[in-house]
């Protein structure tokens, strides 16, 4: 079964700085999808960014970008120009296509400091 | 116009009681899920339904019974509640027919507290 590992339980960053959250995963398949979700204190699960494994180009969404290294099975999230509203739990997640669930990492708690 | 809505938002009950959590999605998605988030924030899949059919049933006590009356609804009934059932339960949905790896859309969660 696939596993997702987030090695940083907690991180902090100064407002306006850049921070990178790490994620590695394990699978023997070649076709899969990776996601980062954000969970602020409000408890909502918010999709931040999505990456298809067959695409070499790294996904970007405004201040959020990923560094996808397929051979290394690594999928890190970079947040540029950090804002106070970025304070949240960040979950890396993995799924195959079709009727398969998302498998989550244990999360990284990010605090943005003014 | 909430995409995935679940009720109630909070549920406080005593051990031994039976309770239900309801979930509805108006996105037209064909797959729905229940996840449990424990006190350490770990999210674990419990059940998944595709077009009203159960397709994933993880190692969950049989006190938990999902019911999907139609593809827009997936309810979770829990019998004989125990202290260890205290958690946040999330409903989610995704559109998988003909599409690969679409993201899951989550409800806002139900915090269940068993005393």
PDB file of N, CA and C in Angstrom, chain A residues 10-98:
ATOM      1  N   UNK A  10       6.247  20.398  12.645  1.00  0.00           N
ATOM      2  CA  UNK A  10       5.946  21.821  12.823  1.00  0.00           C
ATOM      3  C   UNK A  10       7.005  22.659  12.143  1.00  0.00           C
ATOM      4  N   UNK A  11       6.559  23.797  11.600  1.00  0.00           N
ATOM      5  CA  UNK A  11       7.486  24.767  11.023  1.00  0.00           C
ATOM      6  C   UNK A  11       6.951  26.161  11.290  1.00  0.00           C
ATOM      7  N   UNK A  12       7.877  27.122  11.251  1.00  0.00           N
ATOM      8  CA  UNK A  12       7.447  28.509  11.352  1.00  0.00           C
ATOM      9  C   UNK A  12       8.223  29.340  10.339  1.00  0.00           C
ATOM     10  N   UNK A  13       7.616  30.445   9.951  1.00  0.00           N
ATOM     11  CA  UNK A  13       8.235  31.321   8.944  1.00  0.00           C
ATOM     12  C   UNK A  13       7.807  32.751   9.231  1.00  0.00           C
ATOM     13  N   UNK A  14       8.681  33.672   8.950  1.00  0.00           N
ATOM     14  CA  UNK A  14       8.354  35.086   9.097  1.00  0.00           C
ATOM     15  C   UNK A  14       7.465  35.514   7.924  1.00  0.00           C
ATOM     16  N   UNK A  15       6.563  36.404   8.241  1.00  0.00           N
ATOM     17  CA  UNK A  15       5.710  36.984   7.203  1.00  0.00           C
ATOM     18  C   UNK A  15       6.580  37.512   6.065  1.00  0.00           C
ATOM     19  N   UNK A  16       6.128  37.269   4.828  1.00  0.00           N
ATOM     20  CA  UNK A  16       6.783  37.712   3.589  1.00  0.00           C
ATOM     21  C   UNK A  16       7.971  36.827   3.180  1.00  0.00           C
ATOM     22  N   UNK A  17       8.368  35.904   4.039  1.00  0.00           N
ATOM     23  CA  UNK A  17       9.455  34.997   3.677  1.00  0.00           C
ATOM     24  C   UNK A  17       8.912  33.776   2.928  1.00  0.00           C
ATOM     25  N   UNK A  18       9.858  32.934   2.500  1.00  0.00           N
ATOM     26  CA  UNK A  18       9.516  31.722   1.769  1.00  0.00           C
ATOM     27  C   UNK A  18       9.774  30.501   2.642  1.00  0.00           C
ATOM     28  N   UNK A  19       8.889  29.518   2.534  1.00  0.00           N
ATOM     29  CA  UNK A  19       9.050  28.294   3.323  1.00  0.00           C
ATOM     30  C   UNK A  19       8.764  27.099   2.417  1.00  0.00           C
ATOM     31  N   UNK A  20       9.448  25.992   2.681  1.00  0.00           N
ATOM     32  CA  UNK A  20       9.244  24.763   1.912  1.00  0.00           C
ATOM     33  C   UNK A  20       8.875  23.628   2.853  1.00  0.00           C
ATOM     34  N   UNK A  21       7.773  22.968   2.539  1.00  0.00           N
ATOM     35  CA  UNK A  21       7.301  21.826   3.322  1.00  0.00           C
ATOM     36  C   UNK A  21       7.619  20.548   2.551  1.00  0.00           C
ATOM     37  N   UNK A  22       8.149  19.562   3.249  1.00  0.00           N
ATOM     38  CA  UNK A  22       8.614  18.333   2.598  1.00  0.00           C
ATOM     39  C   UNK A  22       7.556  17.244   2.593  1.00  0.00           C
ATOM     40  N   UNK A  23       7.621  16.414   1.570  1.00  0.00           N
ATOM     41  CA  UNK A  23       6.724  15.256   1.478  1.00  0.00           C
ATOM     42  C   UNK A  23       7.405  14.197   0.621  1.00  0.00           C
ATOM     43  N   UNK A  24       7.424  12.984   1.102  1.00  0.00           N
ATOM     44  CA  UNK A  24       7.855  11.861   0.278  1.00  0.00           C
ATOM     45  C   UNK A  24       6.767  10.806   0.300  1.00  0.00           C
ATOM     46  N   UNK A  25       6.779   9.954  -0.697  1.00  0.00           N
ATOM     47  CA  UNK A  25       5.727   8.945  -0.800  1.00  0.00           C
ATOM     48  C   UNK A  25       6.331   7.668  -1.346  1.00  0.00           C
ATOM     49  N   UNK A  26       5.573   6.620  -1.232  1.00  0.00           N
ATOM     50  CA  UNK A  26       6.066   5.331  -1.693  1.00  0.00           C
ATOM     51  C   UNK A  26       4.979   4.654  -2.520  1.00  0.00           C
ATOM     52  N   UNK A  27       5.320   4.280  -3.733  1.00  0.00           N
ATOM     53  CA  UNK A  27       4.408   3.538  -4.592  1.00  0.00           C
ATOM     54  C   UNK A  27       5.215   2.786  -5.623  1.00  0.00           C
ATOM     55  N   UNK A  28       4.666   1.705  -6.090  1.00  0.00           N
ATOM     56  CA  UNK A  28       5.322   0.953  -7.158  1.00  0.00           C
ATOM     57  C   UNK A  28       4.666   1.224  -8.515  1.00  0.00           C
ATOM     58  N   UNK A  29       3.591   2.046  -8.493  1.00  0.00           N
ATOM     59  CA  UNK A  29       2.894   2.362  -9.731  1.00  0.00           C
ATOM     60  C   UNK A  29       3.535   3.572 -10.398  1.00  0.00           C
ATOM     61  N   UNK A  30       3.162   3.759 -11.666  1.00  0.00           N
ATOM     62  CA  UNK A  30       3.742   4.859 -12.428  1.00  0.00           C
ATOM     63  C   UNK A  30       2.773   6.015 -12.624  1.00  0.00           C
ATOM     64  N   UNK A  31       1.482   5.740 -12.503  1.00  0.00           N
ATOM     65  CA  UNK A  31       0.473   6.745 -12.783  1.00  0.00           C
ATOM     66  C   UNK A  31      -0.300   7.054 -11.496  1.00  0.00           C
ATOM     67  N   UNK A  32      -0.140   8.287 -11.010  1.00  0.00           N
ATOM     68  CA  UNK A  32      -0.793   8.660  -9.754  1.00  0.00           C
ATOM     69  C   UNK A  32      -0.872  10.183  -9.679  1.00  0.00           C
ATOM     70  N   UNK A  33      -1.450  10.662  -8.602  1.00  0.00           N
ATOM     71  CA  UNK A  33      -1.709  12.101  -8.458  1.00  0.00           C
ATOM     72  C   UNK A  33      -1.343  12.516  -7.043  1.00  0.00           C
ATOM     73  N   UNK A  34      -0.807  13.716  -6.936  1.00  0.00           N
ATOM     74  CA  UNK A  34      -0.362  14.235  -5.646  1.00  0.00           C
ATOM     75  C   UNK A  34      -1.047  15.560  -5.361  1.00  0.00           C
ATOM     76  N   UNK A  35      -1.290  15.800  -4.086  1.00  0.00           N
ATOM     77  CA  UNK A  35      -2.026  16.990  -3.683  1.00  0.00           C
ATOM     78  C   UNK A  35      -1.424  17.572  -2.409  1.00  0.00           C
ATOM     79  N   UNK A  36      -1.612  18.855  -2.238  1.00  0.00           N
ATOM     80  CA  UNK A  36      -1.423  19.500  -0.950  1.00  0.00           C
ATOM     81  C   UNK A  36      -2.761  20.116  -0.551  1.00  0.00           C
ATOM     82  N   UNK A  37      -3.164  19.815   0.686  1.00  0.00           N
ATOM     83  CA  UNK A  37      -4.349  20.406   1.265  1.00  0.00           C
ATOM     84  C   UNK A  37      -3.929  21.241   2.469  1.00  0.00           C
ATOM     85  N   UNK A  38      -4.700  22.290   2.704  1.00  0.00           N
ATOM     86  CA  UNK A  38      -4.487  23.187   3.843  1.00  0.00           C
ATOM     87  C   UNK A  38      -5.679  23.057   4.775  1.00  0.00           C
ATOM     88  N   UNK A  39      -5.404  22.975   6.089  1.00  0.00           N
ATOM     89  CA  UNK A  39      -6.487  22.955   7.071  1.00  0.00           C
ATOM     90  C   UNK A  39      -6.240  24.057   8.100  1.00  0.00           C
ATOM     91  N   UNK A  40      -6.877  25.212   7.935  1.00  0.00           N
ATOM     92  CA  UNK A  40      -6.724  26.287   8.918  1.00  0.00           C
ATOM     93  C   UNK A  40      -7.482  25.933  10.186  1.00  0.00           C
ATOM     94  N   UNK A  41      -7.370  26.780  11.217  1.00  0.00           N
ATOM     95  CA  UNK A  41      -8.078  26.502  12.480  1.00  0.00           C
ATOM     96  C   UNK A  41      -9.592  26.339  12.307  1.00  0.00           C
ATOM     97  N   UNK A  42     -10.147  26.871  11.241  1.00  0.00           N
ATOM     98  CA  UNK A  42     -11.582  26.702  10.977  1.00  0.00           C
ATOM     99  C   UNK A  42     -11.956  25.250  10.671  1.00  0.00           C
ATOM    100  N   UNK A  43     -10.952  24.396  10.441  1.00  0.00           N
ATOM    101  CA  UNK A  43     -11.160  22.957  10.244  1.00  0.00           C
ATOM    102  C   UNK A  43     -11.475  22.589   8.787  1.00  0.00           C
ATOM    103  N   UNK A  44     -11.728  23.584   7.941  1.00  0.00           N
ATOM    104  CA  UNK A  44     -11.982  23.271   6.521  1.00  0.00           C
ATOM    105  C   UNK A  44     -10.789  22.587   5.894  1.00  0.00           C
ATOM    106  N   UNK A  45     -11.014  21.702   4.952  1.00  0.00           N
ATOM    107  CA  UNK A  45      -9.945  21.101   4.151  1.00  0.00           C
ATOM    108  C   UNK A  45      -9.974  21.789   2.788  1.00  0.00           C
ATOM    109  N   UNK A  46      -8.898  22.511   2.487  1.00  0.00           N
ATOM    110  CA  UNK A  46      -8.860  23.340   1.283  1.00  0.00           C
ATOM    111  C   UNK A  46      -7.771  22.833   0.355  1.00  0.00           C
ATOM    112  N   UNK A  47      -8.126  22.556  -0.887  1.00  0.00           N
ATOM    113  CA  UNK A  47      -7.134  22.125  -1.865  1.00  0.00           C
ATOM    114  C   UNK A  47      -6.214  23.295  -2.203  1.00  0.00           C
ATOM    115  N   UNK A  48      -4.911  23.059  -2.085  1.00  0.00           N
ATOM    116  CA  UNK A  48      -3.921  24.081  -2.409  1.00  0.00           C
ATOM    117  C   UNK A  48      -3.398  23.899  -3.823  1.00  0.00           C
ATOM    118  N   UNK A  49      -2.999  22.657  -4.159  1.00  0.00           N
ATOM    119  CA  UNK A  49      -2.353  22.423  -5.443  1.00  0.00           C
ATOM    120  C   UNK A  49      -2.395  20.933  -5.768  1.00  0.00           C
ATOM    121  N   UNK A  50      -2.356  20.631  -7.057  1.00  0.00           N
ATOM    122  CA  UNK A  50      -2.464  19.244  -7.527  1.00  0.00           C
ATOM    123  C   UNK A  50      -1.413  19.011  -8.608  1.00  0.00           C
ATOM    124  N   UNK A  51      -0.852  17.801  -8.625  1.00  0.00           N
ATOM    125  CA  UNK A  51       0.176  17.449  -9.610  1.00  0.00           C
ATOM    126  C   UNK A  51      -0.099  16.059 -10.169  1.00  0.00           C
ATOM    127  N   UNK A  52      -0.091  15.954 -11.498  1.00  0.00           N
ATOM    128  CA  UNK A  52      -0.195  14.627 -12.116  1.00  0.00           C
ATOM    129  C   UNK A  52       1.205  14.061 -12.274  1.00  0.00           C
ATOM    130  N   UNK A  53       1.394  12.801 -11.947  1.00  0.00           N
ATOM    131  CA  UNK A  53       2.735  12.205 -11.978  1.00  0.00           C
ATOM    132  C   UNK A  53       3.303  12.131 -13.386  1.00  0.00           C
ATOM    133  N   UNK A  54       2.439  12.088 -14.407  1.00  0.00           N
ATOM    134  CA  UNK A  54       2.942  11.976 -15.764  1.00  0.00           C
ATOM    135  C   UNK A  54       3.405  13.313 -16.329  1.00  0.00           C
ATOM    136  N   UNK A  55       3.139  14.398 -15.593  1.00  0.00           N
ATOM    137  CA  UNK A  55       3.584  15.723 -16.039  1.00  0.00           C
ATOM    138  C   UNK A  55       4.906  16.066 -15.389  1.00  0.00           C
ATOM    139  N   UNK A  56       5.873  16.429 -16.195  1.00  0.00           N
ATOM    140  CA  UNK A  56       7.176  16.801 -15.645  1.00  0.00           C
ATOM    141  C   UNK A  56       7.162  18.213 -15.090  1.00  0.00           C
ATOM    142  N   UNK A  57       6.317  19.062 -15.656  1.00  0.00           N
ATOM    143  CA  UNK A  57       6.290  20.454 -15.214  1.00  0.00           C
ATOM    144  C   UNK A  57       5.687  20.564 -13.828  1.00  0.00           C
ATOM    145  N   UNK A  58       6.350  21.323 -12.984  1.00  0.00           N
ATOM    146  CA  UNK A  58       5.860  21.512 -11.619  1.00  0.00           C
ATOM    147  C   UNK A  58       4.632  22.420 -11.604  1.00  0.00           C
ATOM    148  N   UNK A  59       3.627  22.036 -10.815  1.00  0.00           N
ATOM    149  CA  UNK A  59       2.406  22.830 -10.717  1.00  0.00           C
ATOM    150  C   UNK A  59       2.655  24.102  -9.901  1.00  0.00           C
ATOM    151  N   UNK A  60       1.972  25.169 -10.275  1.00  0.00           N
ATOM    152  CA  UNK A  60       2.021  26.420  -9.508  1.00  0.00           C
ATOM    153  C   UNK A  60       0.619  26.987  -9.407  1.00  0.00           C
ATOM    154  N   UNK A  61       0.346  27.610  -8.262  1.00  0.00           N
ATOM    155  CA  UNK A  61      -0.920  28.307  -8.016  1.00  0.00           C
ATOM    156  C   UNK A  61      -0.588  29.559  -7.226  1.00  0.00           C
ATOM    157  N   UNK A  62      -0.437  30.663  -7.940  1.00  0.00           N
ATOM    158  CA  UNK A  62      -0.131  31.944  -7.292  1.00  0.00           C
ATOM    159  C   UNK A  62       1.149  31.820  -6.449  1.00  0.00           C
ATOM    160  N   UNK A  63       1.054  31.972  -5.144  1.00  0.00           N
ATOM    161  CA  UNK A  63       2.252  31.950  -4.296  1.00  0.00           C
ATOM    162  C   UNK A  63       2.699  30.521  -3.946  1.00  0.00           C
ATOM    163  N   UNK A  64       1.932  29.538  -4.380  1.00  0.00           N
ATOM    164  CA  UNK A  64       2.217  28.150  -4.034  1.00  0.00           C
ATOM    165  C   UNK A  64       2.784  27.423  -5.246  1.00  0.00           C
ATOM    166  N   UNK A  65       3.863  26.693  -5.036  1.00  0.00           N
ATOM    167  CA  UNK A  65       4.433  25.893  -6.118  1.00  0.00           C
ATOM    168  C   UNK A  65       4.986  24.605  -5.516  1.00  0.00           C
ATOM    169  N   UNK A  66       5.154  23.618  -6.377  1.00  0.00           N
ATOM    170  CA  UNK A  66       5.688  22.347  -5.897  1.00  0.00           C
ATOM    171  C   UNK A  66       7.004  22.054  -6.606  1.00  0.00           C
ATOM    172  N   UNK A  67       7.799  21.221  -5.942  1.00  0.00           N
ATOM    173  CA  UNK A  67       8.993  20.650  -6.551  1.00  0.00           C
ATOM    174  C   UNK A  67       8.765  19.145  -6.571  1.00  0.00           C
ATOM    175  N   UNK A  68       8.372  18.641  -7.740  1.00  0.00           N
ATOM    176  CA  UNK A  68       8.025  17.243  -7.907  1.00  0.00           C
ATOM    177  C   UNK A  68       9.228  16.509  -8.490  1.00  0.00           C
ATOM    178  N   UNK A  69       9.764  15.589  -7.730  1.00  0.00           N
ATOM    179  CA  UNK A  69      10.900  14.777  -8.164  1.00  0.00           C
ATOM    180  C   UNK A  69      10.436  13.327  -8.198  1.00  0.00           C
ATOM    181  N   UNK A  70      10.023  12.869  -9.382  1.00  0.00           N
ATOM    182  CA  UNK A  70       9.384  11.554  -9.471  1.00  0.00           C
ATOM    183  C   UNK A  70      10.336  10.417  -9.100  1.00  0.00           C
ATOM    184  N   UNK A  71      11.562  10.493  -9.558  1.00  0.00           N
ATOM    185  CA  UNK A  71      12.509   9.408  -9.274  1.00  0.00           C
ATOM    186  C   UNK A  71      12.780   9.302  -7.775  1.00  0.00           C
ATOM    187  N   UNK A  72      12.844  10.443  -7.133  1.00  0.00           N
ATOM    188  CA  UNK A  72      13.103  10.473  -5.691  1.00  0.00           C
ATOM    189  C   UNK A  72      11.819  10.305  -4.881  1.00  0.00           C
ATOM    190  N   UNK A  73      10.666  10.284  -5.543  1.00  0.00           N
ATOM    191  CA  UNK A  73       9.358  10.194  -4.889  1.00  0.00           C
ATOM    192  C   UNK A  73       9.220  11.287  -3.840  1.00  0.00           C
ATOM    193  N   UNK A  74       9.459  12.489  -4.314  1.00  0.00           N
ATOM    194  CA  UNK A  74       9.423  13.654  -3.438  1.00  0.00           C
ATOM    195  C   UNK A  74       8.492  14.706  -4.024  1.00  0.00           C
ATOM    196  N   UNK A  75       7.743  15.381  -3.150  1.00  0.00           N
ATOM    197  CA  UNK A  75       6.728  16.340  -3.603  1.00  0.00           C
ATOM    198  C   UNK A  75       6.647  17.461  -2.565  1.00  0.00           C
ATOM    199  N   UNK A  76       7.545  18.421  -2.639  1.00  0.00           N
ATOM    200  CA  UNK A  76       7.580  19.481  -1.625  1.00  0.00           C
ATOM    201  C   UNK A  76       6.747  20.674  -2.076  1.00  0.00           C
ATOM    202  N   UNK A  77       6.267  21.412  -1.110  1.00  0.00           N
ATOM    203  CA  UNK A  77       5.434  22.603  -1.343  1.00  0.00           C
ATOM    204  C   UNK A  77       6.199  23.834  -0.929  1.00  0.00           C
ATOM    205  N   UNK A  78       6.302  24.786  -1.846  1.00  0.00           N
ATOM    206  CA  UNK A  78       6.946  26.062  -1.533  1.00  0.00           C
ATOM    207  C   UNK A  78       5.893  27.155  -1.460  1.00  0.00           C
ATOM    208  N   UNK A  79       5.927  27.882  -0.349  1.00  0.00           N
ATOM    209  CA  UNK A  79       5.012  29.019  -0.178  1.00  0.00           C
ATOM    210  C   UNK A  79       5.869  30.276  -0.196  1.00  0.00           C
ATOM    211  N   UNK A  80       5.625  31.127  -1.163  1.00  0.00           N
ATOM    212  CA  UNK A  80       6.374  32.386  -1.282  1.00  0.00           C
ATOM    213  C   UNK A  80       5.586  33.518  -0.654  1.00  0.00           C
ATOM    214  N   UNK A  81       6.311  34.541  -0.202  1.00  0.00           N
ATOM    215  CA  UNK A  81       5.652  35.729   0.363  1.00  0.00           C
ATOM    216  C   UNK A  81       4.589  35.312   1.390  1.00  0.00           C
ATOM    217  N   UNK A  82       5.020  34.546   2.389  1.00  0.00           N
ATOM    218  CA  UNK A  82       4.082  33.976   3.371  1.00  0.00           C
ATOM    219  C   UNK A  82       3.220  35.054   4.011  1.00  0.00           C
ATOM    220  N   UNK A  83       1.954  34.718   4.185  1.00  0.00           N
ATOM    221  CA  UNK A  83       1.005  35.635   4.808  1.00  0.00           C
ATOM    222  C   UNK A  83       0.446  35.011   6.078  1.00  0.00           C
ATOM    223  N   UNK A  84      -0.045  35.863   6.973  1.00  0.00           N
ATOM    224  CA  UNK A  84      -0.579  35.359   8.247  1.00  0.00           C
ATOM    225  C   UNK A  84      -1.684  34.336   8.007  1.00  0.00           C
ATOM    226  N   UNK A  85      -2.450  34.536   6.955  1.00  0.00           N
ATOM    227  CA  UNK A  85      -3.532  33.608   6.630  1.00  0.00           C
ATOM    228  C   UNK A  85      -3.064  32.244   6.141  1.00  0.00           C
ATOM    229  N   UNK A  86      -1.754  32.094   5.935  1.00  0.00           N
ATOM    230  CA  UNK A  86      -1.225  30.784   5.546  1.00  0.00           C
ATOM    231  C   UNK A  86      -1.030  29.874   6.753  1.00  0.00           C
ATOM    232  N   UNK A  87      -1.172  30.422   7.951  1.00  0.00           N
ATOM    233  CA  UNK A  87      -1.056  29.611   9.164  1.00  0.00           C
ATOM    234  C   UNK A  87      -2.108  28.512   9.146  1.00  0.00           C
ATOM    235  N   UNK A  88      -1.664  27.249   9.192  1.00  0.00           N
ATOM    236  CA  UNK A  88      -2.571  26.110   9.032  1.00  0.00           C
ATOM    237  C   UNK A  88      -1.783  24.819   9.155  1.00  0.00           C
ATOM    238  N   UNK A  89      -2.524  23.707   9.203  1.00  0.00           N
ATOM    239  CA  UNK A  89      -1.935  22.379   8.976  1.00  0.00           C
ATOM    240  C   UNK A  89      -1.905  22.155   7.480  1.00  0.00           C
ATOM    241  N   UNK A  90      -0.793  21.618   6.988  1.00  0.00           N
ATOM    242  CA  UNK A  90      -0.683  21.293   5.568  1.00  0.00           C
ATOM    243  C   UNK A  90      -0.501  19.784   5.422  1.00  0.00           C
ATOM    244  N   UNK A  91      -1.353  19.200   4.590  1.00  0.00           N
ATOM    245  CA  UNK A  91      -1.319  17.764   4.374  1.00  0.00           C
ATOM    246  C   UNK A  91      -0.933  17.461   2.935  1.00  0.00           C
ATOM    247  N   UNK A  92       0.037  16.589   2.796  1.00  0.00           N
ATOM    248  CA  UNK A  92       0.385  16.031   1.498  1.00  0.00           C
ATOM    249  C   UNK A  92      -0.475  14.780   1.301  1.00  0.00           C
ATOM    250  N   UNK A  93      -0.953  14.568   0.090  1.00  0.00           N
ATOM    251  CA  UNK A  93      -1.840  13.427  -0.150  1.00  0.00           C
ATOM    252  C   UNK A  93      -1.596  12.832  -1.527  1.00  0.00           C
ATOM    253  N   UNK A  94      -1.976  11.585  -1.670  1.00  0.00           N
ATOM    254  CA  UNK A  94      -1.664  10.770  -2.843  1.00  0.00           C
ATOM    255  C   UNK A  94      -2.897   9.969  -3.209  1.00  0.00           C
ATOM    256  N   UNK A  95      -3.152   9.838  -4.514  1.00  0.00           N
ATOM    257  CA  UNK A  95      -4.159   8.871  -4.922  1.00  0.00           C
ATOM    258  C   UNK A  95      -3.862   8.384  -6.333  1.00  0.00           C
ATOM    259  N   UNK A  96      -4.421   7.207  -6.653  1.00  0.00           N
ATOM    260  CA  UNK A  96      -4.421   6.726  -8.018  1.00  0.00           C
ATOM    261  C   UNK A  96      -5.690   7.238  -8.690  1.00  0.00           C
ATOM    262  N   UNK A  97      -5.835   6.990  -9.959  1.00  0.00           N
ATOM    263  CA  UNK A  97      -7.054   7.376 -10.652  1.00  0.00           C
ATOM    264  C   UNK A  97      -8.149   6.368 -10.341  1.00  0.00           C
ATOM    265  N   UNK A  98      -9.367   6.720 -10.728  1.00  0.00           N
ATOM    266  CA  UNK A  98     -10.481   5.813 -10.481  1.00  0.00           C
ATOM    267  C   UNK A  98     -10.989   5.924  -9.064  1.00  0.00           C
TER     268      UNK A  98
END
